[in-house]
Amino acid sequence: MTGMTSEITLSDHRPAGGEIERLSGKEPVTLLNCDLEGLNLADLDLTGWCFERCNLRSCSFNRAMLEGASFKACRAAESSFVGAAMLEAVIDGGDFSNTNFRGARLTDAKILRCKMTGADLTDAQAIGLVLEEVLLVLAVLPKLSFREMTLKHVDFSEADMRACDFRDAVFEECSLRDAHLADCRFENADLRGADLGGVKLTDARRFKGAIISRRQAADLLGQLGLRVL
């Protein structure tokens, strides 16, 4: 029928960069089990594309249009999304370790059940971002806003989180163990579901205005030899 578009699916394929470029900006494309390792896909219009169980290692998606795109169980370690438009994009599962998201627009995006060890989200726009079951150990997240977010099963251990905004955020089975939290804001944040291991009593002022559990308070006061009964 006139005006209808058909979805294109590529499966178990090693497309050349030129092939992806020819398809960009046209019909929605689904790639299943495709090998795109090392391809340069910068500046392409990949709006609504679906990458499922693909090898995206060391790919460049710099400045690409990825609004509404989905990445399901992909291997994307050391890939780059610098300046990419990822509004309402979904990353579900897979390995995005050491991936560069500097300056990416992640508004209303979802990152779920994913490994992002060492990922760099410096200057990313993350309003409405959803994080669930994400490993962000050693990630670089300075000045990111988590305000009013509910963080579920997120591991920020040893992450660089300087000047992040956690006001009114809720932590559910998360870890801030040994994270760098200088100049963060925690007013009205609920930290009862966060592992605060490595936090010293002298650093507790960083959590001014936050809600902590009796056990967490006891751990901090225990550094002075005091017991909370």
mmCIF file of C-alpha atoms in Angstrom:
data_model
loop_
_atom_site.group_PDB
_atom_site.id
_atom_site.type_symbol
_atom_site.label_atom_id
_atom_site.label_comp_id
_atom_site.label_asym_id
_atom_site.label_seq_id
_atom_site.Cartn_x
_atom_site.Cartn_y
_atom_site.Cartn_z
ATOM 1 C CA MET A 1 0.000 0.000 0.000
ATOM 2 C CA THR A 2 1.111 3.546 -0.698
ATOM 3 C CA GLY A 3 2.944 5.184 2.203
ATOM 4 C CA MET A 4 3.744 1.943 4.015
ATOM 5 C CA THR A 5 7.348 1.071 4.889
ATOM 6 C CA SER A 6 8.764 -2.395 5.454
ATOM 7 C CA GLU A 7 11.317 -3.187 8.087
ATOM 8 C CA ILE A 8 14.679 -4.488 6.874
ATOM 9 C CA THR A 9 16.356 -7.299 8.794
ATOM 10 C CA LEU A 10 19.986 -8.359 8.390
ATOM 11 C CA SER A 11 20.983 -11.566 10.162
ATOM 12 C CA ASP A 12 24.378 -13.241 10.713
ATOM 13 C CA HIS A 13 25.978 -10.697 8.438
ATOM 14 C CA ARG A 14 29.168 -8.635 8.202
ATOM 15 C CA PRO A 15 27.945 -5.444 6.542
ATOM 16 C CA ALA A 16 30.394 -2.990 5.079
ATOM 17 C CA GLY A 17 30.281 0.592 6.283
ATOM 18 C CA GLY A 18 28.931 1.692 2.926
ATOM 19 C CA GLU A 19 26.030 -0.727 3.193
ATOM 20 C CA ILE A 20 24.967 0.764 6.529
ATOM 21 C CA GLU A 21 25.322 4.254 5.104
ATOM 22 C CA ARG A 22 23.005 3.417 2.183
ATOM 23 C CA LEU A 23 20.340 2.183 4.608
ATOM 24 C CA SER A 24 20.632 5.081 7.050
ATOM 25 C CA GLY A 25 17.786 7.543 7.223
ATOM 26 C CA LYS A 26 15.373 5.168 5.465
ATOM 27 C CA GLU A 27 13.288 2.232 6.716
ATOM 28 C CA PRO A 28 13.768 0.862 10.242
ATOM 29 C CA VAL A 29 16.543 -1.747 10.246
ATOM 30 C CA THR A 30 17.069 -4.704 12.579
ATOM 31 C CA LEU A 31 20.470 -6.353 12.767
ATOM 32 C CA LEU A 32 20.633 -9.823 14.351
ATOM 33 C CA ASN A 33 23.949 -11.477 15.234
ATOM 34 C CA CYS A 34 25.783 -9.118 12.898
ATOM 35 C CA ASP A 35 29.490 -8.319 13.124
ATOM 36 C CA LEU A 36 30.128 -4.579 12.905
ATOM 37 C CA GLU A 37 33.399 -4.531 14.833
ATOM 38 C CA GLY A 38 35.497 -1.476 14.108
ATOM 39 C CA LEU A 39 33.074 0.117 11.636
ATOM 40 C CA ASN A 40 32.809 3.899 11.421
ATOM 41 C CA LEU A 41 29.105 4.768 11.638
ATOM 42 C CA ALA A 42 29.647 8.358 12.749
ATOM 43 C CA ASP A 43 27.091 11.001 11.726
ATOM 44 C CA LEU A 44 24.610 8.458 10.298
ATOM 45 C CA ASP A 45 20.849 8.594 10.840
ATOM 46 C CA LEU A 46 20.081 5.297 12.617
ATOM 47 C CA THR A 47 16.839 6.445 14.218
ATOM 48 C CA GLY A 48 14.795 3.505 15.482
ATOM 49 C CA TRP A 49 17.355 0.875 14.495
ATOM 50 C CA CYS A 50 17.576 -2.341 16.505
ATOM 51 C CA PHE A 51 20.927 -4.045 17.162
ATOM 52 C CA GLU A 52 20.418 -7.483 18.717
ATOM 53 C CA ARG A 53 23.271 -9.769 19.820
ATOM 54 C CA CYS A 54 25.627 -7.842 17.539
ATOM 55 C CA ASN A 55 29.385 -7.364 17.824
ATOM 56 C CA LEU A 56 29.842 -3.584 18.033
ATOM 57 C CA ARG A 57 33.280 -3.623 19.597
ATOM 58 C CA SER A 58 35.306 -0.483 18.782
ATOM 59 C CA CYS A 59 32.540 0.920 16.557
ATOM 60 C CA SER A 60 32.155 4.654 16.186
ATOM 61 C CA PHE A 61 28.628 6.041 16.535
ATOM 62 C CA ASN A 62 29.939 9.554 17.148
ATOM 63 C CA ARG A 63 27.248 12.213 16.520
ATOM 64 C CA ALA A 64 24.931 9.552 15.080
ATOM 65 C CA MET A 65 21.143 9.937 15.279
ATOM 66 C CA LEU A 66 20.076 7.040 17.506
ATOM 67 C CA GLU A 67 16.749 8.295 18.827
ATOM 68 C CA GLY A 68 14.580 5.330 19.794
ATOM 69 C CA ALA A 69 17.320 2.867 18.853
ATOM 70 C CA SER A 70 17.736 -0.340 20.847
ATOM 71 C CA PHE A 71 20.821 -2.392 21.676
ATOM 72 C CA LYS A 72 19.954 -5.857 22.974
ATOM 73 C CA ALA A 73 22.681 -8.134 24.380
ATOM 74 C CA CYS A 74 25.352 -6.501 22.218
ATOM 75 C CA ARG A 75 29.125 -6.678 22.692
ATOM 76 C CA ALA A 76 30.176 -3.053 22.430
ATOM 77 C CA ALA A 77 33.293 -2.701 24.556
ATOM 78 C CA GLU A 78 35.495 0.275 23.628
ATOM 79 C CA SER A 79 32.912 1.674 21.216
ATOM 80 C CA SER A 80 32.258 5.407 20.975
ATOM 81 C CA PHE A 81 28.999 7.373 21.123
ATOM 82 C CA VAL A 82 30.495 10.863 21.525
ATOM 83 C CA GLY A 83 27.815 13.485 20.916
ATOM 84 C CA ALA A 84 25.288 10.880 19.767
ATOM 85 C CA ALA A 85 21.564 11.689 19.991
ATOM 86 C CA MET A 86 20.167 8.768 22.015
ATOM 87 C CA LEU A 87 16.835 10.164 23.199
ATOM 88 C CA GLU A 88 14.574 7.288 24.323
ATOM 89 C CA ALA A 89 17.200 4.750 23.258
ATOM 90 C CA VAL A 90 17.376 1.414 25.108
ATOM 91 C CA ILE A 91 20.485 -0.555 26.046
ATOM 92 C CA ASP A 92 19.337 -3.902 27.429
ATOM 93 C CA GLY A 93 22.010 -6.398 28.385
ATOM 94 C CA GLY A 94 25.448 -6.815 26.888
ATOM 95 C CA ASP A 95 28.885 -5.383 27.510
ATOM 96 C CA PHE A 96 29.580 -1.664 27.021
ATOM 97 C CA SER A 97 32.780 -1.581 29.090
ATOM 98 C CA ASN A 98 35.131 1.347 28.441
ATOM 99 C CA THR A 99 32.616 2.863 26.033
ATOM 100 C CA ASN A 100 32.741 6.620 25.424
ATOM 101 C CA PHE A 101 29.434 8.468 25.815
ATOM 102 C CA ARG A 102 30.958 11.935 26.273
ATOM 103 C CA GLY A 103 28.395 14.595 25.397
ATOM 104 C CA ALA A 104 25.766 12.034 24.365
ATOM 105 C CA ARG A 105 22.102 12.995 24.734
ATOM 106 C CA LEU A 106 20.565 10.254 26.855
ATOM 107 C CA THR A 107 17.299 12.003 27.716
ATOM 108 C CA ASP A 108 14.628 9.430 28.661
ATOM 109 C CA ALA A 109 16.984 6.592 27.678
ATOM 110 C CA LYS A 110 17.028 3.236 29.490
ATOM 111 C CA ILE A 111 20.135 1.241 30.434
ATOM 112 C CA LEU A 112 19.215 -2.159 31.825
ATOM 113 C CA ARG A 113 21.078 -5.334 32.880
ATOM 114 C CA CYS A 114 24.287 -4.061 31.334
ATOM 115 C CA LYS A 115 28.021 -4.039 32.071
ATOM 116 C CA MET A 116 29.474 -0.525 31.702
ATOM 117 C CA THR A 117 32.703 -0.821 33.661
ATOM 118 C CA GLY A 118 34.938 2.163 32.935
ATOM 119 C CA ALA A 119 32.381 3.895 30.696
ATOM 120 C CA ASP A 120 32.796 7.672 30.271
ATOM 121 C CA LEU A 121 29.607 9.754 30.480
ATOM 122 C CA THR A 122 31.280 13.135 30.934
ATOM 123 C CA ASP A 123 28.949 15.962 29.849
ATOM 124 C CA ALA A 124 26.182 13.504 28.923
ATOM 125 C CA GLN A 125 22.613 14.821 29.114
ATOM 126 C CA ALA A 126 20.760 12.319 31.264
ATOM 127 C CA ILE A 127 17.403 13.861 32.251
ATOM 128 C CA GLY A 128 14.912 11.025 32.693
ATOM 129 C CA LEU A 129 17.588 8.346 32.336
ATOM 130 C CA VAL A 130 16.601 4.942 33.783
ATOM 131 C CA LEU A 131 19.326 2.719 35.281
ATOM 132 C CA GLU A 132 18.567 -0.821 36.473
ATOM 133 C CA GLU A 133 21.029 -3.648 37.144
ATOM 134 C CA VAL A 134 23.970 -1.750 35.673
ATOM 135 C CA LEU A 135 27.634 -2.289 36.534
ATOM 136 C CA LEU A 136 29.293 1.165 36.484
ATOM 137 C CA VAL A 137 32.442 0.256 38.408
ATOM 138 C CA LEU A 138 35.257 2.736 37.677
ATOM 139 C CA ALA A 139 32.947 4.694 35.370
ATOM 140 C CA VAL A 140 33.462 8.432 34.805
ATOM 141 C CA LEU A 141 30.246 10.313 35.599
ATOM 142 C CA PRO A 142 31.145 13.849 36.786
ATOM 143 C CA LYS A 143 28.310 16.362 37.226
ATOM 144 C CA LEU A 144 25.658 13.901 36.066
ATOM 145 C CA SER A 145 22.179 14.539 37.428
ATOM 146 C CA PHE A 146 20.385 11.647 39.118
ATOM 147 C CA ARG A 147 17.892 13.960 40.758
ATOM 148 C CA GLU A 148 14.609 12.253 41.746
ATOM 149 C CA MET A 149 15.733 9.028 40.047
ATOM 150 C CA THR A 150 15.184 5.565 41.503
ATOM 151 C CA LEU A 151 18.395 3.599 41.035
ATOM 152 C CA LYS A 152 17.950 -0.169 41.181
ATOM 153 C CA HIS A 153 20.868 -2.612 41.508
ATOM 154 C CA VAL A 154 23.429 -0.095 40.204
ATOM 155 C CA ASP A 155 27.073 -0.584 41.186
ATOM 156 C CA PHE A 156 28.981 2.732 41.276
ATOM 157 C CA SER A 157 31.999 1.268 43.112
ATOM 158 C CA GLU A 158 35.145 3.379 42.575
ATOM 159 C CA ALA A 159 33.341 5.519 40.010
ATOM 160 C CA ASP A 160 34.259 9.175 39.486
ATOM 161 C CA MET A 161 31.041 10.930 40.504
ATOM 162 C CA ARG A 162 32.329 14.365 41.441
ATOM 163 C CA ALA A 163 29.610 17.024 41.679
ATOM 164 C CA CYS A 164 26.763 14.652 40.794
ATOM 165 C CA ASP A 165 23.253 15.625 41.852
ATOM 166 C CA PHE A 166 21.481 12.916 43.874
ATOM 167 C CA ARG A 167 18.853 15.137 45.467
ATOM 168 C CA ASP A 168 15.635 13.201 46.183
ATOM 169 C CA ALA A 169 17.111 10.061 44.557
ATOM 170 C CA VAL A 170 16.297 6.593 45.915
ATOM 171 C CA PHE A 171 18.917 3.837 46.025
ATOM 172 C CA GLU A 172 17.704 0.237 45.921
ATOM 173 C CA GLU A 173 20.422 -2.414 46.406
ATOM 174 C CA CYS A 174 23.115 -0.123 44.980
ATOM 175 C CA SER A 175 26.787 0.407 45.811
ATOM 176 C CA LEU A 176 28.723 3.640 46.325
ATOM 177 C CA ARG A 177 31.675 1.778 47.806
ATOM 178 C CA ASP A 178 34.888 3.798 47.409
ATOM 179 C CA ALA A 179 33.239 6.090 44.846
ATOM 180 C CA HIS A 180 34.634 9.625 44.418
ATOM 181 C CA LEU A 181 31.804 11.813 45.727
ATOM 182 C CA ALA A 182 33.384 15.233 46.206
ATOM 183 C CA ASP A 183 30.887 18.096 45.856
ATOM 184 C CA CYS A 184 27.903 15.777 45.331
ATOM 185 C CA ARG A 185 24.462 16.814 46.577
ATOM 186 C CA PHE A 186 22.348 14.314 48.529
ATOM 187 C CA GLU A 187 19.572 16.413 50.083
ATOM 188 C CA ASN A 188 16.545 14.151 50.743
ATOM 189 C CA ALA A 189 18.237 11.213 49.006
ATOM 190 C CA ASP A 190 17.311 7.810 50.426
ATOM 191 C CA LEU A 191 20.621 5.983 50.894
ATOM 192 C CA ARG A 192 19.273 3.134 52.999
ATOM 193 C CA GLY A 193 19.627 0.763 50.063
ATOM 194 C CA ALA A 194 23.211 1.792 49.240
ATOM 195 C CA ASP A 195 26.499 0.210 50.247
ATOM 196 C CA LEU A 196 28.515 3.119 51.696
ATOM 197 C CA GLY A 197 31.630 1.061 52.345
ATOM 198 C CA GLY A 198 34.810 3.076 52.402
ATOM 199 C CA VAL A 199 33.073 6.231 53.658
ATOM 200 C CA LYS A 200 34.818 7.699 56.692
ATOM 201 C CA LEU A 201 33.066 9.714 59.375
ATOM 202 C CA THR A 202 35.097 12.756 58.334
ATOM 203 C CA ASP A 203 33.542 12.466 54.855
ATOM 204 C CA ALA A 204 29.989 12.012 56.112
ATOM 205 C CA ARG A 205 29.242 15.712 55.580
ATOM 206 C CA ARG A 206 28.982 14.893 51.880
ATOM 207 C CA PHE A 207 25.691 13.155 52.685
ATOM 208 C CA LYS A 208 24.170 16.167 54.429
ATOM 209 C CA GLY A 209 20.390 16.002 54.283
ATOM 210 C CA ALA A 210 20.297 12.355 53.165
ATOM 211 C CA ILE A 211 18.382 9.520 54.820
ATOM 212 C CA ILE A 212 20.526 6.634 56.083
ATOM 213 C CA SER A 213 19.681 3.511 58.049
ATOM 214 C CA ARG A 214 20.439 2.814 61.700
ATOM 215 C CA ARG A 215 23.001 0.252 60.591
ATOM 216 C CA GLN A 216 24.770 2.749 58.332
ATOM 217 C CA ALA A 217 24.841 5.315 61.154
ATOM 218 C CA ALA A 218 26.287 2.685 63.481
ATOM 219 C CA ASP A 219 29.020 1.860 60.979
ATOM 220 C CA LEU A 220 30.031 5.531 60.795
ATOM 221 C CA LEU A 221 29.931 6.097 64.563
ATOM 222 C CA GLY A 222 31.841 2.864 65.065
ATOM 223 C CA GLN A 223 34.903 4.690 63.716
ATOM 224 C CA LEU A 224 34.824 6.691 66.952
ATOM 225 C CA GLY A 225 34.465 3.571 69.052
ATOM 226 C CA LEU A 226 30.801 4.308 69.698
ATOM 227 C CA ARG A 227 27.999 1.765 69.542
ATOM 228 C CA VAL A 228 24.432 2.462 68.470
ATOM 229 C CA LEU A 229 21.985 0.276 70.417
#
